[in-house]
Every structure is written in structure tokens, then in C-alpha cells.
mmCIF file of C-alpha atoms (C1' of nucleotides) in Angstrom:
data_model
loop_
_atom_site.group_PDB
_atom_site.id
_atom_site.type_symbol
_atom_site.label_atom_id
_atom_site.label_comp_id
_atom_site.label_asym_id
_atom_site.label_seq_id
_atom_site.Cartn_x
_atom_site.Cartn_y
_atom_site.Cartn_z
ATOM 1 C CA UNK T 10 67.859 -124.825 8.598
ATOM 2 C CA UNK T 11 68.809 -128.171 10.120
ATOM 3 C CA UNK T 12 70.976 -127.788 13.175
ATOM 4 C CA UNK T 13 74.140 -129.832 12.953
ATOM 5 C CA UNK T 14 75.403 -131.043 16.292
ATOM 6 C CA UNK T 15 77.442 -134.015 17.272
ATOM 7 C CA UNK T 16 75.141 -136.874 18.269
ATOM 8 C CA UNK T 17 75.830 -139.183 21.162
ATOM 9 C CA UNK T 18 74.839 -142.794 21.363
ATOM 10 C CA UNK T 19 72.371 -141.650 24.018
ATOM 11 C CA UNK T 20 70.679 -139.328 21.496
ATOM 12 C CA UNK T 21 70.365 -142.186 19.044
ATOM 13 C CA UNK T 22 68.763 -144.558 21.547
ATOM 14 C CA UNK T 23 66.361 -141.945 22.879
ATOM 15 C CA UNK T 24 65.267 -140.836 19.415
ATOM 16 C CA UNK T 25 64.853 -144.450 18.357
ATOM 17 C CA UNK T 26 62.552 -144.894 21.340
ATOM 18 C CA UNK T 27 60.440 -141.974 20.238
ATOM 19 C CA UNK T 28 60.148 -143.136 16.632
ATOM 20 C CA UNK T 29 59.544 -146.788 17.504
ATOM 21 C CA UNK T 30 56.789 -145.631 19.881
ATOM 22 C CA UNK T 31 55.165 -143.369 17.276
ATOM 23 C CA UNK T 32 55.508 -145.435 14.105
ATOM 24 C CA UNK T 33 56.304 -148.915 15.355
ATOM 25 C CA UNK T 34 59.553 -150.810 14.875
ATOM 26 C CA UNK T 35 58.768 -152.015 11.359
ATOM 27 C CA UNK T 36 57.317 -148.633 10.462
ATOM 28 C CA UNK T 37 60.593 -146.873 11.247
ATOM 29 C CA UNK T 38 63.550 -147.099 8.863
ATOM 30 C CA UNK T 39 67.139 -146.373 9.745
ATOM 31 C CA UNK T 40 66.892 -143.460 7.313
ATOM 32 C CA UNK T 41 63.863 -142.110 9.251
ATOM 33 C CA UNK T 42 65.934 -142.288 12.408
ATOM 34 C CA UNK T 43 68.872 -140.596 10.726
ATOM 35 C CA UNK T 44 66.589 -137.811 9.476
ATOM 36 C CA UNK T 45 65.271 -137.225 12.987
ATOM 37 C CA UNK T 46 68.845 -136.857 14.221
ATOM 38 C CA UNK T 47 70.086 -134.743 11.338
ATOM 39 C CA UNK T 48 72.378 -137.349 9.818
ATOM 40 C CA UNK T 49 72.316 -140.124 7.238
ATOM 41 C CA UNK T 50 70.888 -143.539 7.954
ATOM 42 C CA UNK T 51 74.216 -145.144 7.204
ATOM 43 C CA UNK T 52 75.950 -142.909 9.741
ATOM 44 C CA UNK T 53 73.981 -144.535 12.544
ATOM 45 C CA UNK T 54 76.190 -147.588 12.281
ATOM 46 C CA UNK T 55 79.009 -145.597 13.857
ATOM 47 C CA UNK T 56 76.851 -145.523 17.018
ATOM 48 C CA UNK T 57 74.974 -148.818 17.056
ATOM 49 C CA UNK T 58 75.333 -152.385 15.820
ATOM 50 C CA UNK T 59 72.039 -152.546 13.982
ATOM 51 C CA UNK T 60 68.342 -151.897 14.087
ATOM 52 C CA UNK T 61 67.393 -154.866 16.210
ATOM 53 C CA UNK T 62 70.066 -154.083 18.794
ATOM 54 C CA UNK T 63 68.613 -150.605 19.041
ATOM 55 C CA UNK T 64 65.159 -152.013 19.731
ATOM 56 C CA UNK T 65 66.630 -154.358 22.338
ATOM 57 C CA UNK T 66 68.310 -151.444 24.090
ATOM 58 C CA UNK T 67 65.203 -149.249 24.183
ATOM 59 C CA UNK T 68 63.212 -152.124 25.645
ATOM 60 C CA UNK T 69 65.913 -153.111 28.122
ATOM 61 C CA UNK T 70 65.875 -149.573 29.499
ATOM 62 C CA UNK T 71 62.130 -149.712 30.011
ATOM 63 C CA UNK T 72 62.313 -153.136 31.604
ATOM 64 C CA UNK T 73 65.035 -151.989 34.007
ATOM 65 C CA UNK T 74 62.785 -149.245 35.388
ATOM 66 C CA UNK T 75 59.997 -151.698 36.216
ATOM 67 C CA UNK T 76 62.442 -154.188 37.651
ATOM 68 C CA UNK T 77 63.885 -151.565 39.982
ATOM 69 C CA UNK T 78 60.366 -150.842 41.234
ATOM 70 C CA UNK T 79 59.681 -154.502 41.969
ATOM 71 C CA UNK T 80 62.939 -154.779 43.905
ATOM 72 C CA UNK T 81 62.168 -151.597 45.821
ATOM 73 C CA UNK T 82 58.751 -152.689 47.086
ATOM 74 C CA UNK T 83 60.031 -156.099 48.142
ATOM 75 C CA UNK T 84 61.202 -154.406 51.337
ATOM 76 C CA UNK T 85 57.568 -153.761 52.333
ATOM 77 C CA UNK T 86 56.502 -157.390 52.312
ATOM 78 C CA UNK T 87 55.031 -157.162 55.793
ATOM 79 C CA UNK T 88 52.552 -154.495 54.651
ATOM 80 C CA UNK T 89 50.793 -155.723 51.502
ATOM 81 C CA UNK T 90 48.499 -152.705 51.166
ATOM 82 C CA UNK T 91 51.456 -150.331 51.236
ATOM 83 C CA UNK T 92 53.280 -152.632 48.814
ATOM 84 C CA UNK T 93 50.406 -152.462 46.364
ATOM 85 C CA UNK T 94 50.100 -148.708 46.778
ATOM 86 C CA UNK T 95 53.787 -148.288 45.962
ATOM 87 C CA UNK T 96 53.595 -150.641 43.001
ATOM 88 C CA UNK T 97 50.705 -148.663 41.514
ATOM 89 C CA UNK T 98 52.310 -145.274 42.236
ATOM 90 C CA UNK T 99 55.685 -146.415 40.915
ATOM 91 C CA UNK T 100 54.139 -147.843 37.754
ATOM 92 C CA UNK T 101 52.244 -144.632 37.067
ATOM 93 C CA UNK T 102 55.387 -142.586 37.595
ATOM 94 C CA UNK T 103 57.472 -144.780 35.286
ATOM 95 C CA UNK T 104 54.900 -144.722 32.490
ATOM 96 C CA UNK T 105 54.136 -140.996 32.703
ATOM 97 C CA UNK T 106 57.837 -140.108 32.776
ATOM 98 C CA UNK T 107 58.955 -142.605 30.147
ATOM 99 C CA UNK T 108 56.019 -142.824 27.791
ATOM 100 C CA UNK T 109 58.038 -143.777 24.712
ATOM 101 C CA UNK T 110 59.948 -146.596 26.372
ATOM 102 C CA UNK T 111 56.756 -147.885 27.984
ATOM 103 C CA UNK T 112 55.001 -147.979 24.616
ATOM 104 C CA UNK T 113 57.864 -149.718 22.874
ATOM 105 C CA UNK T 114 58.132 -152.178 25.758
ATOM 106 C CA UNK T 115 54.443 -153.053 25.503
ATOM 107 C CA UNK T 116 53.979 -153.083 21.727
ATOM 108 C CA UNK T 117 57.292 -153.951 20.084
ATOM 109 C CA UNK T 118 58.750 -156.677 22.296
ATOM 110 C CA UNK T 119 57.301 -159.296 19.967
ATOM 111 C CA UNK T 120 59.647 -158.094 17.207
ATOM 112 C CA UNK T 121 62.792 -158.816 19.215
ATOM 113 C CA UNK T 122 64.929 -161.786 18.266
ATOM 114 C CA UNK T 123 64.052 -164.913 20.286
ATOM 115 C CA UNK T 124 67.078 -164.510 22.562
ATOM 116 C CA UNK T 125 66.321 -160.884 23.392
ATOM 117 C CA UNK T 126 62.628 -161.555 23.733
ATOM 118 C CA UNK T 127 63.168 -164.398 26.190
ATOM 119 C CA UNK T 128 65.009 -162.109 28.604
ATOM 120 C CA UNK T 129 62.283 -159.479 28.442
ATOM 121 C CA UNK T 130 59.505 -162.009 29.038
ATOM 122 C CA UNK T 131 61.434 -163.255 32.062
ATOM 123 C CA UNK T 132 61.611 -159.752 33.539
ATOM 124 C CA UNK T 133 57.925 -159.179 32.830
ATOM 125 C CA UNK T 134 57.046 -162.397 34.665
ATOM 126 C CA UNK T 135 59.110 -161.344 37.682
ATOM 127 C CA UNK T 136 57.384 -157.966 37.677
ATOM 128 C CA UNK T 137 53.985 -159.616 37.583
ATOM 129 C CA UNK T 138 55.068 -161.817 40.505
ATOM 130 C CA UNK T 139 55.582 -158.700 42.643
ATOM 131 C CA UNK T 140 51.874 -157.890 42.248
ATOM 132 C CA UNK T 141 50.765 -161.465 42.765
ATOM 133 C CA UNK T 142 52.843 -161.771 45.934
ATOM 134 C CA UNK T 143 51.467 -158.536 47.387
ATOM 135 C CA UNK T 144 47.890 -159.647 46.694
ATOM 136 C CA UNK T 145 48.468 -163.155 48.069
ATOM 137 C CA UNK T 146 50.083 -161.796 51.238
ATOM 138 C CA UNK T 147 47.209 -159.381 51.692
ATOM 139 C CA UNK T 148 44.662 -162.177 51.443
ATOM 140 C CA UNK T 149 46.635 -164.345 53.870
ATOM 141 C CA UNK T 150 46.873 -161.420 56.298
ATOM 142 C CA UNK T 151 43.155 -160.732 56.057
ATOM 143 C CA UNK T 152 43.506 -157.192 54.698
ATOM 144 C CA UNK T 153 42.124 -158.139 51.274
ATOM 145 C CA UNK T 154 38.957 -160.058 50.592
ATOM 146 C CA UNK T 155 39.050 -163.725 51.618
ATOM 147 C CA UNK T 156 38.784 -166.008 48.617
ATOM 148 C CA UNK T 157 40.062 -163.360 46.213
ATOM 149 C CA UNK T 158 41.149 -164.940 42.918
ATOM 150 C CA UNK T 159 44.741 -163.712 43.138
ATOM 151 C CA UNK T 160 46.003 -164.620 39.634
ATOM 152 C CA UNK T 161 42.890 -163.081 38.121
ATOM 153 C CA UNK T 162 43.123 -159.905 40.215
ATOM 154 C CA UNK T 163 46.819 -159.623 39.314
ATOM 155 C CA UNK T 164 45.946 -159.726 35.634
ATOM 156 C CA UNK T 165 43.224 -157.121 36.030
ATOM 157 C CA UNK T 166 45.432 -154.736 38.000
ATOM 158 C CA UNK T 167 48.196 -155.004 35.415
ATOM 159 C CA UNK T 168 45.613 -154.565 32.655
ATOM 160 C CA UNK T 169 44.643 -151.238 34.171
ATOM 161 C CA UNK T 170 48.247 -150.109 34.616
ATOM 162 C CA UNK T 171 49.452 -151.282 31.217
ATOM 163 C CA UNK T 172 46.646 -149.360 29.523
ATOM 164 C CA UNK T 173 47.897 -146.067 30.919
ATOM 165 C CA UNK T 174 50.074 -145.495 27.858
ATOM 166 C CA UNK T 175 46.928 -145.545 25.719
ATOM 167 C CA UNK T 176 45.109 -142.691 27.371
ATOM 168 C CA UNK T 177 47.509 -140.753 29.599
ATOM 169 C CA UNK T 178 47.945 -137.162 28.418
ATOM 170 C CA UNK T 179 50.203 -134.742 30.301
ATOM 171 C CA UNK T 180 47.559 -132.066 29.678
ATOM 172 C CA UNK T 181 44.771 -134.251 31.074
ATOM 173 C CA UNK T 182 42.671 -133.298 34.106
ATOM 174 C CA UNK T 183 44.618 -135.469 36.542
ATOM 175 C CA UNK T 184 48.273 -135.198 37.497
ATOM 176 C CA UNK T 185 50.271 -138.434 37.670
ATOM 177 C CA UNK T 186 49.916 -138.250 41.459
ATOM 178 C CA UNK T 187 46.127 -137.936 41.121
ATOM 179 C CA UNK T 188 46.103 -140.919 38.812
ATOM 180 C CA UNK T 189 48.223 -143.034 41.133
ATOM 181 C CA UNK T 190 45.890 -142.303 44.040
ATOM 182 C CA UNK T 191 42.646 -142.814 42.114
ATOM 183 C CA UNK T 192 43.821 -146.000 40.396
ATOM 184 C CA UNK T 193 44.983 -147.425 43.716
ATOM 185 C CA UNK T 194 41.631 -146.761 45.391
ATOM 186 C CA UNK T 195 39.700 -148.120 42.411
ATOM 187 C CA UNK T 196 41.605 -151.377 42.721
ATOM 188 C CA UNK T 197 41.418 -151.398 46.502
ATOM 189 C CA UNK T 198 37.606 -151.116 46.400
ATOM 190 C CA UNK T 199 37.470 -154.141 44.132
ATOM 191 C CA UNK T 200 39.745 -156.373 46.208
ATOM 192 C CA UNK T 201 38.628 -155.537 49.746
ATOM 193 C CA UNK X 13 52.616 -180.181 -0.928
ATOM 194 C CA UNK X 14 50.788 -176.851 -1.017
ATOM 195 C CA UNK X 15 47.076 -177.243 -1.519
ATOM 196 C CA UNK X 16 45.796 -175.174 -4.397
ATOM 197 C CA UNK X 17 42.270 -173.960 -3.978
ATOM 198 C CA UNK X 18 40.458 -171.007 -5.295
ATOM 199 C CA UNK X 19 40.630 -168.137 -2.824
ATOM 200 C CA UNK X 20 37.740 -165.843 -2.089
ATOM 201 C CA UNK X 21 38.018 -162.227 -1.108
ATOM 202 C CA UNK X 22 36.772 -163.378 2.296
ATOM 203 C CA UNK X 23 39.797 -165.688 2.639
ATOM 204 C CA UNK X 24 42.122 -162.820 1.807
ATOM 205 C CA UNK X 25 40.631 -160.458 4.383
ATOM 206 C CA UNK X 26 40.543 -163.073 7.125
ATOM 207 C CA UNK X 27 44.126 -164.181 6.513
ATOM 208 C CA UNK X 28 45.259 -160.569 6.376
ATOM 209 C CA UNK X 29 43.648 -160.111 9.807
ATOM 210 C CA UNK X 30 45.609 -163.041 11.177
ATOM 211 C CA UNK X 31 48.948 -161.879 9.782
ATOM 212 C CA UNK X 32 48.433 -158.223 10.733
ATOM 213 C CA UNK X 33 47.577 -159.392 14.260
ATOM 214 C CA UNK X 34 50.639 -161.652 14.520
ATOM 215 C CA UNK X 35 53.303 -159.580 12.777
ATOM 216 C CA UNK X 36 51.817 -156.104 12.625
ATOM 217 C CA UNK X 37 50.766 -154.210 9.514
ATOM 218 C CA UNK X 38 54.255 -152.997 8.612
ATOM 219 C CA UNK X 39 55.712 -156.391 9.498
ATOM 220 C CA UNK X 40 53.521 -158.142 6.939
ATOM 221 C CA UNK X 41 54.285 -157.908 3.220
ATOM 222 C CA UNK X 42 51.865 -158.626 0.417
ATOM 223 C CA UNK X 43 54.139 -161.545 -0.471
ATOM 224 C CA UNK X 44 53.796 -162.901 3.101
ATOM 225 C CA UNK X 45 50.043 -162.713 2.700
ATOM 226 C CA UNK X 46 50.202 -164.407 -0.683
ATOM 227 C CA UNK X 47 52.350 -167.201 0.774
ATOM 228 C CA UNK X 48 49.833 -167.803 3.556
ATOM 229 C CA UNK X 49 47.102 -168.149 0.931
ATOM 230 C CA UNK X 50 49.107 -170.274 -1.502
ATOM 231 C CA UNK X 51 49.395 -167.634 -4.212
ATOM 232 C CA UNK X 52 51.724 -164.880 -5.342
ATOM 233 C CA UNK X 53 51.742 -161.463 -3.739
ATOM 234 C CA UNK X 54 50.907 -159.852 -7.031
ATOM 235 C CA UNK X 55 47.856 -162.083 -7.418
ATOM 236 C CA UNK X 56 46.255 -160.466 -4.388
ATOM 237 C CA UNK X 57 45.486 -157.405 -6.479
ATOM 238 C CA UNK X 58 42.798 -159.394 -8.250
ATOM 239 C CA UNK X 59 40.972 -159.474 -4.904
ATOM 240 C CA UNK X 60 41.791 -156.195 -3.210
ATOM 241 C CA UNK X 61 42.724 -152.639 -4.081
ATOM 242 C CA UNK X 62 45.862 -152.458 -2.011
ATOM 243 C CA UNK X 63 47.464 -153.118 1.340
ATOM 244 C CA UNK X 64 45.994 -150.142 3.146
ATOM 245 C CA UNK X 65 42.476 -150.937 1.948
ATOM 246 C CA UNK X 66 42.926 -154.409 3.367
ATOM 247 C CA UNK X 67 43.893 -152.992 6.755
ATOM 248 C CA UNK X 68 40.898 -150.656 6.636
ATOM 249 C CA UNK X 69 38.573 -153.566 5.944
ATOM 250 C CA UNK X 70 39.916 -155.760 8.745
ATOM 251 C CA UNK X 71 39.523 -152.889 11.193
ATOM 252 C CA UNK X 72 36.080 -151.900 9.912
ATOM 253 C CA UNK X 73 34.869 -155.440 10.591
ATOM 254 C CA UNK X 74 36.130 -155.300 14.147
ATOM 255 C CA UNK X 75 34.635 -151.869 14.704
ATOM 256 C CA UNK X 76 31.259 -153.024 13.382
ATOM 257 C CA UNK X 77 31.059 -155.752 16.021
ATOM 258 C CA UNK X 78 31.592 -153.302 18.871
ATOM 259 C CA UNK X 79 29.198 -150.816 17.351
ATOM 260 C CA UNK X 80 26.459 -153.429 17.144
ATOM 261 C CA UNK X 81 26.952 -154.150 20.832
ATOM 262 C CA UNK X 82 26.633 -150.491 21.777
ATOM 263 C CA UNK X 83 23.406 -150.222 19.755
ATOM 264 C CA UNK X 84 22.055 -153.385 21.327
ATOM 265 C CA UNK X 85 22.496 -152.294 24.934
ATOM 266 C CA UNK X 86 20.978 -148.877 24.283
ATOM 267 C CA UNK X 87 17.592 -150.590 24.690
ATOM 268 C CA UNK X 88 18.348 -151.213 28.382
ATOM 269 C CA UNK X 89 18.869 -147.595 29.305
ATOM 270 C CA UNK X 90 16.450 -147.794 32.210
ATOM 271 C CA UNK X 91 18.592 -150.458 33.901
ATOM 272 C CA UNK X 92 22.195 -149.248 34.039
ATOM 273 C CA UNK X 93 23.544 -152.257 35.930
ATOM 274 C CA UNK X 94 22.133 -154.641 33.337
ATOM 275 C CA UNK X 95 23.431 -152.344 30.614
ATOM 276 C CA UNK X 96 26.935 -152.514 32.047
ATOM 277 C CA UNK X 97 26.706 -156.270 32.512
ATOM 278 C CA UNK X 98 25.758 -156.694 28.856
ATOM 279 C CA UNK X 99 28.483 -154.341 27.676
ATOM 280 C CA UNK X 100 31.120 -156.323 29.562
ATOM 281 C CA UNK X 101 29.739 -159.696 28.475
ATOM 282 C CA UNK X 102 29.380 -158.575 24.869
ATOM 283 C CA UNK X 103 32.882 -157.143 24.793
ATOM 284 C CA UNK X 104 34.370 -160.360 26.170
ATOM 285 C CA UNK X 105 32.462 -162.408 23.611
ATOM 286 C CA UNK X 106 33.569 -160.213 20.705
ATOM 287 C CA UNK X 107 37.219 -160.294 21.720
ATOM 288 C CA UNK X 108 37.375 -164.005 22.488
ATOM 289 C CA UNK X 109 35.625 -164.915 19.241
ATOM 290 C CA UNK X 110 37.459 -162.400 17.038
ATOM 291 C CA UNK X 111 40.894 -162.173 18.560
ATOM 292 C CA UNK X 112 42.709 -161.241 15.351
ATOM 293 C CA UNK X 113 40.351 -158.418 14.424
ATOM 294 C CA UNK X 114 40.386 -157.127 17.992
ATOM 295 C CA UNK X 115 44.189 -157.047 18.008
ATOM 296 C CA UNK X 116 44.422 -155.290 14.671
ATOM 297 C CA UNK X 117 41.750 -152.831 15.751
ATOM 298 C CA UNK X 118 43.668 -151.968 18.912
ATOM 299 C CA UNK X 119 47.234 -151.930 17.604
ATOM 300 C CA UNK X 120 47.186 -151.056 13.910
ATOM 301 C CA UNK X 121 44.542 -148.332 13.622
ATOM 302 C CA UNK X 122 47.286 -145.719 13.844
ATOM 303 C CA UNK X 123 48.661 -146.917 10.503
ATOM 304 C CA UNK X 124 45.448 -146.190 8.628
ATOM 305 C CA UNK X 125 45.298 -143.225 6.273
ATOM 306 C CA UNK X 126 43.919 -140.097 7.967
ATOM 307 C CA UNK X 127 40.497 -140.499 6.312
ATOM 308 C CA UNK X 128 40.103 -144.130 7.377
ATOM 309 C CA UNK X 129 41.483 -143.446 10.820
ATOM 310 C CA UNK X 130 39.069 -140.603 11.459
ATOM 311 C CA UNK X 131 36.073 -142.899 10.933
ATOM 312 C CA UNK X 132 37.465 -145.528 13.272
ATOM 313 C CA UNK X 133 38.197 -143.004 16.015
ATOM 314 C CA UNK X 134 34.624 -141.754 15.684
ATOM 315 C CA UNK X 135 33.234 -145.255 16.194
ATOM 316 C CA UNK X 136 35.536 -145.821 19.152
ATOM 317 C CA UNK X 137 34.317 -142.610 20.762
ATOM 318 C CA UNK X 138 30.695 -143.660 20.318
ATOM 319 C CA UNK X 139 31.483 -147.040 21.846
ATOM 320 C CA UNK X 140 33.121 -145.371 24.825
ATOM 321 C CA UNK X 141 30.038 -143.182 25.189
ATOM 322 C CA UNK X 142 27.898 -146.289 25.732
ATOM 323 C CA UNK X 143 29.931 -147.096 28.844
ATOM 324 C CA UNK X 144 29.992 -143.512 30.051
ATOM 325 C CA UNK X 145 26.224 -143.219 29.659
ATOM 326 C CA UNK X 146 25.554 -146.439 31.545
ATOM 327 C CA UNK X 147 27.801 -145.323 34.409
ATOM 328 C CA UNK X 148 26.328 -141.819 34.516
ATOM 329 C CA UNK X 149 22.770 -143.170 34.521
ATOM 330 C CA UNK X 150 23.678 -145.578 37.309
ATOM 331 C CA UNK X 151 25.072 -142.777 39.444
ATOM 332 C CA UNK X 152 22.004 -140.623 38.791
ATOM 333 C CA UNK X 153 19.729 -143.540 39.706
ATOM 334 C CA UNK X 154 21.645 -144.221 42.896
ATOM 335 C CA UNK X 155 22.682 -147.762 41.973
ATOM 336 C CA UNK X 156 26.363 -146.822 41.624
ATOM 337 C CA UNK X 157 28.436 -144.890 44.134
ATOM 338 C CA UNK X 158 27.463 -141.246 44.511
ATOM 339 C CA UNK X 159 30.253 -138.948 43.377
ATOM 340 C CA UNK X 160 31.833 -141.618 41.144
ATOM 341 C CA UNK X 161 34.259 -140.041 38.672
ATOM 342 C CA UNK X 162 32.417 -141.258 35.580
ATOM 343 C CA UNK X 163 34.956 -140.352 32.853
ATOM 344 C CA UNK X 164 37.719 -141.898 34.932
ATOM 345 C CA UNK X 165 35.752 -145.067 35.689
ATOM 346 C CA UNK X 166 34.868 -145.363 31.992
ATOM 347 C CA UNK X 167 38.535 -145.266 31.087
ATOM 348 C CA UNK X 168 39.428 -147.873 33.695
ATOM 349 C CA UNK X 169 36.654 -150.257 32.640
ATOM 350 C CA UNK X 170 37.704 -149.995 28.996
ATOM 351 C CA UNK X 171 41.328 -150.434 30.035
ATOM 352 C CA UNK X 172 40.418 -153.751 31.590
ATOM 353 C CA UNK X 173 38.376 -154.888 28.597
ATOM 354 C CA UNK X 174 40.860 -153.728 25.971
ATOM 355 C CA UNK X 175 43.644 -155.641 27.686
ATOM 356 C CA UNK X 176 41.812 -158.940 27.218
ATOM 357 C CA UNK X 177 43.534 -159.518 23.890
ATOM 358 C CA UNK X 178 46.888 -159.470 25.703
ATOM 359 C CA UNK X 179 46.247 -162.315 28.084
ATOM 360 C CA UNK X 180 43.163 -164.263 26.981
ATOM 361 C CA UNK X 181 44.013 -167.849 26.068
ATOM 362 C CA UNK X 182 41.298 -170.257 24.918
ATOM 363 C CA UNK X 183 43.049 -172.943 26.990
ATOM 364 C CA UNK X 184 43.096 -170.749 30.108
ATOM 365 C CA UNK X 185 41.354 -171.689 33.366
ATOM 366 C CA UNK X 186 38.310 -169.516 32.733
ATOM 367 C CA UNK X 187 35.788 -169.784 29.908
ATOM 368 C CA UNK X 188 34.723 -166.558 28.211
ATOM 369 C CA UNK X 189 31.512 -166.736 30.263
ATOM 370 C CA UNK X 190 33.547 -167.050 33.474
ATOM 371 C CA UNK X 191 35.615 -164.063 32.431
ATOM 372 C CA UNK X 192 32.582 -161.959 31.615
ATOM 373 C CA UNK X 193 31.065 -162.666 35.019
ATOM 374 C CA UNK X 194 34.261 -162.166 37.012
ATOM 375 C CA UNK X 195 35.242 -158.983 35.189
ATOM 376 C CA UNK X 196 31.775 -157.560 35.665
ATOM 377 C CA UNK X 197 31.810 -158.209 39.404
ATOM 378 C CA UNK X 198 35.349 -156.862 39.768
ATOM 379 C CA UNK X 199 34.203 -153.601 38.204
ATOM 380 C CA UNK X 200 30.938 -153.568 40.101
ATOM 381 C CA UNK X 201 32.760 -153.837 43.451
ATOM 382 C CA UNK X 202 34.845 -150.829 42.532
ATOM 383 C CA UNK X 203 31.970 -148.599 41.450
ATOM 384 C CA UNK X 204 29.315 -149.412 44.065
ATOM 385 C "C1'" DC C 19 45.705 -166.001 -10.792
ATOM 386 C "C1'" DC C 20 50.433 -166.145 -13.170
ATOM 387 C "C1'" DT C 21 54.430 -163.990 -15.853
ATOM 388 C "C1'" DA C 22 57.352 -160.475 -15.999
ATOM 389 C "C1'" DC C 23 58.373 -156.517 -14.466
ATOM 390 C "C1'" DC C 24 58.730 -151.366 -12.370
ATOM 391 C "C1'" DG C 25 60.937 -147.669 -9.386
ATOM 392 C "C1'" DA C 26 61.523 -146.991 -4.569
ATOM 393 C "C1'" DT C 27 63.192 -148.274 -0.373
ATOM 394 C "C1'" DC C 28 65.122 -151.517 2.927
ATOM 395 C "C1'" DG C 29 69.208 -152.739 6.418
ATOM 396 C "C1'" DG C 30 73.778 -152.670 6.070
ATOM 397 C "C1'" DT C 31 79.096 -152.230 4.527
ATOM 398 C "C1'" DA C 32 83.849 -150.492 2.763
ATOM 399 C "C1'" DG C 33 86.642 -146.909 2.865
ATOM 400 C "C1'" DG C 34 87.825 -142.676 4.166
ATOM 401 C "C1'" DC G 5 79.922 -138.968 10.101
ATOM 402 C "C1'" DC G 6 79.855 -138.829 4.802
ATOM 403 C "C1'" DT G 7 80.423 -140.986 0.017
ATOM 404 C "C1'" DA G 8 79.218 -144.472 -2.653
ATOM 405 C "C1'" DC G 9 77.477 -148.436 -2.834
ATOM 406 C "C1'" DC G 10 75.386 -153.608 -2.212
ATOM 407 C "C1'" DG G 11 71.736 -157.300 -2.807
ATOM 408 C "C1'" DA G 12 67.166 -157.969 -1.119
ATOM 409 C "C1'" DT G 13 62.667 -156.722 -0.696
ATOM 410 C "C1'" DC G 14 58.848 -153.475 -0.885
ATOM 411 C "C1'" DG G 15 53.859 -152.253 -2.937
ATOM 412 C "C1'" DG G 16 52.075 -152.325 -7.153
ATOM 413 C "C1'" DT G 17 51.017 -152.762 -12.574
ATOM 414 C "C1'" DA G 18 50.398 -154.480 -17.631
ATOM 415 C "C1'" DG G 19 49.027 -158.032 -20.067
ATOM 416 C "C1'" DG G 20 47.350 -162.291 -20.531
#
DNA sequence: CCTACCGATCGGTAGG
DNA sequence: CCTACCGATCGGTAGG
């Protein structure tokens, strides 16, 4: 009954993302991945260099989405509230539309080789800086609470956003747009 | 150079918690665990039934700590703000004092057998209910914001608390007591 | 808790 | 992308 079709490298990476998200990197074998694609584990090596390279690619794709968001909101640096609103909305959109990559990014980065991991940690730090800068600018401009502990608030906001992958369900009561709005106002209440 | 001492079952479970937290369940072999304890992988079977039973025990210990907290705060049901304060403070204390178990509980529960996993999910749901009840009582009593979306706020509060294991560092600028206080007030600002 | 092992599975390769 | 493999490692057991 298995449907035999030619598989692209894109298919391999996307399916790897799904399996790594569901079973974890170490819980997924190359034969598991082959099975999911309708081919043998050994045949995967015609598409990719190896298992770790596949993990690195899945994670790099996730990281690129968040990085693009940080770059995008940089243009709004004169309006910190709008910057924060866009960061929250963009994060929710990325996670809800790329749940597998987001999960692998958050849970499996530690299994990357040191060289790959270093690059990902660097991107994560730059992403965090986008939030910290928006909060700091908002405090300086008087639109957020004076004396706000900016590093702490940054951590809490990212805690909320990074937990989305745990509980977001497409069939849940709120659409991604609802979530973006409600999460933004929850945070805004706490920091103003 | 390796120090040979007699190992207790307690040593095995605690070391398994550390390795499962650091490398993940599927990233830890019974030989890895034996090495960390100064004995052979095969010798572990004198102490435990098998690898999955070891995971179940590490997670059950973590779950028991949270369950005890939920039971404890039930006594304060007439004072929802105090109830929430104690839930947050208790959660921070449990995580900061049992970081390995908390990590395994959060990340490796999905690798339990269906029977073991079902019990853990049940406990987690009861723990979540303690937060939901405190918030609902607070809204009913008029101490929290009228019209607060209680299920949503519950999820956000637990998102914040469950992310602690990601960023808490004993050498960080805030003590666990500082964190408990600051996290509580962050949440309180958002829900009042 | 060690010795000595078991069958199964792992990531990966040579050659087509 | 398959055939036919490789050496290494996996969780686990029998017997002491």
C-alpha cells in the first residue's frame, strides 16, 4: 500500500523535523526516517550528509525565521510598544505555523555538535536582545513602568512565548491572532 | 583513580536523573549510567528493573513534589492571593532545589510507556487545577480582575514557572526567594 | 556487582 | 535509491 514517489531533499528535511519534534533526535533512527518517507534508511545518504547535519538544518531553518522577525521589528525602534506588539505577534505566528521546527529548535539544540550549537546560541542571544532593547527603550521613553527590571522582564516574556509549543493546539479556543493579542496585553499589563 | 564504593538504589536513581536531564533519556545508555556510578552497565540490573522503570521513578519523584505543593495550598482556599503566592513560591523552590528531576519531568515524560505516562499526565492536570482554582476564586471574590480569562491566565502562569528550568542559574543575580517574589508580582500586575 | 554473553539495532559505506 | 554489508553499541540476562 505504500506510495512510492521520488523524494526531494526538502521532503527529507521536513520529515526529519516532524520526527525529531515527536520522538526527539536520539529517539529517531535513520531507519525510522526512511520508513516515514517510504525508503530505506541507507538511501537517505543520497540526500543528506548524515544525521547530525540533518538536525543542524532543521534548527537553522527555525532560527532563520526568528532572526528575520528581529530584523523586521528593528525598523520600529522609535515606537517600543509597537515593536513589542510585533515581536509577540510574529513569534506566535512563527510557532503556530512551524510547530515542528520550533520544538526541535527549543528541545534538540543541545544535541548539536559544539560548532553548530555555538551558531544557534548566538542567534538566540541576538533574538533575545531584540526584546531587551524594546523594553529598555520603552522604559527610557516613559511608556513602560519606570524602574522595570528589563533583563528579568525579557526572560519572563520569552518564557511565555517559548512555552507556546507546549500547549498550542490548532483546534484550541483561540486563533493564533487571538493568542497574539491576548499574550501581548497580558505582558503589557505587567510592564506598564 | 576511580573510587569504588558500594552504590545504593538511591544513588542509581539520582544519577539517572542527572544524566537524563543532561543528555535526555534516549541519549543516555545504561553503560553511561554505569560509568557515572563506577560500575558496569549490566550491574545496574541488580538495583533496578530496567531503563524505563528508572525513568518512571525519576519522574514520579518530581511529580510527587508538585503534588504535595498543590495539597498544601488547598488549605488557603479562602485567600486566593495568598494561595497563588504560595503556589509560585513553592514551584520556584521545587525547581531550584530539584533541577534535574524538574527537567526530566518536563522533557522526558513523553518517552514513558503509555501506562506510566497516563499517571503523570493525571498528576499534571491536578496540579494545573490548583492554579485554575486559585485564579477562579480570586475573580469570584473580586481580588483579581473581573472578566479575567482564567484558563488562559492559568496557562500563562504555568508557562512562566515551567520555563524556570531553562534559565535559572544558582549563580544568577537573583536568589530563589527573589525570583519567587518578582515572578509573583509580575503575574499579579497582569491579573489585577 | 562482575564475567561473559545474547539478538537487535545503530549510523554509515561501497558499489551499482 | 536499492543491495549487501560494516563495526559499534544498544538493553538486557544467566550464572556466579
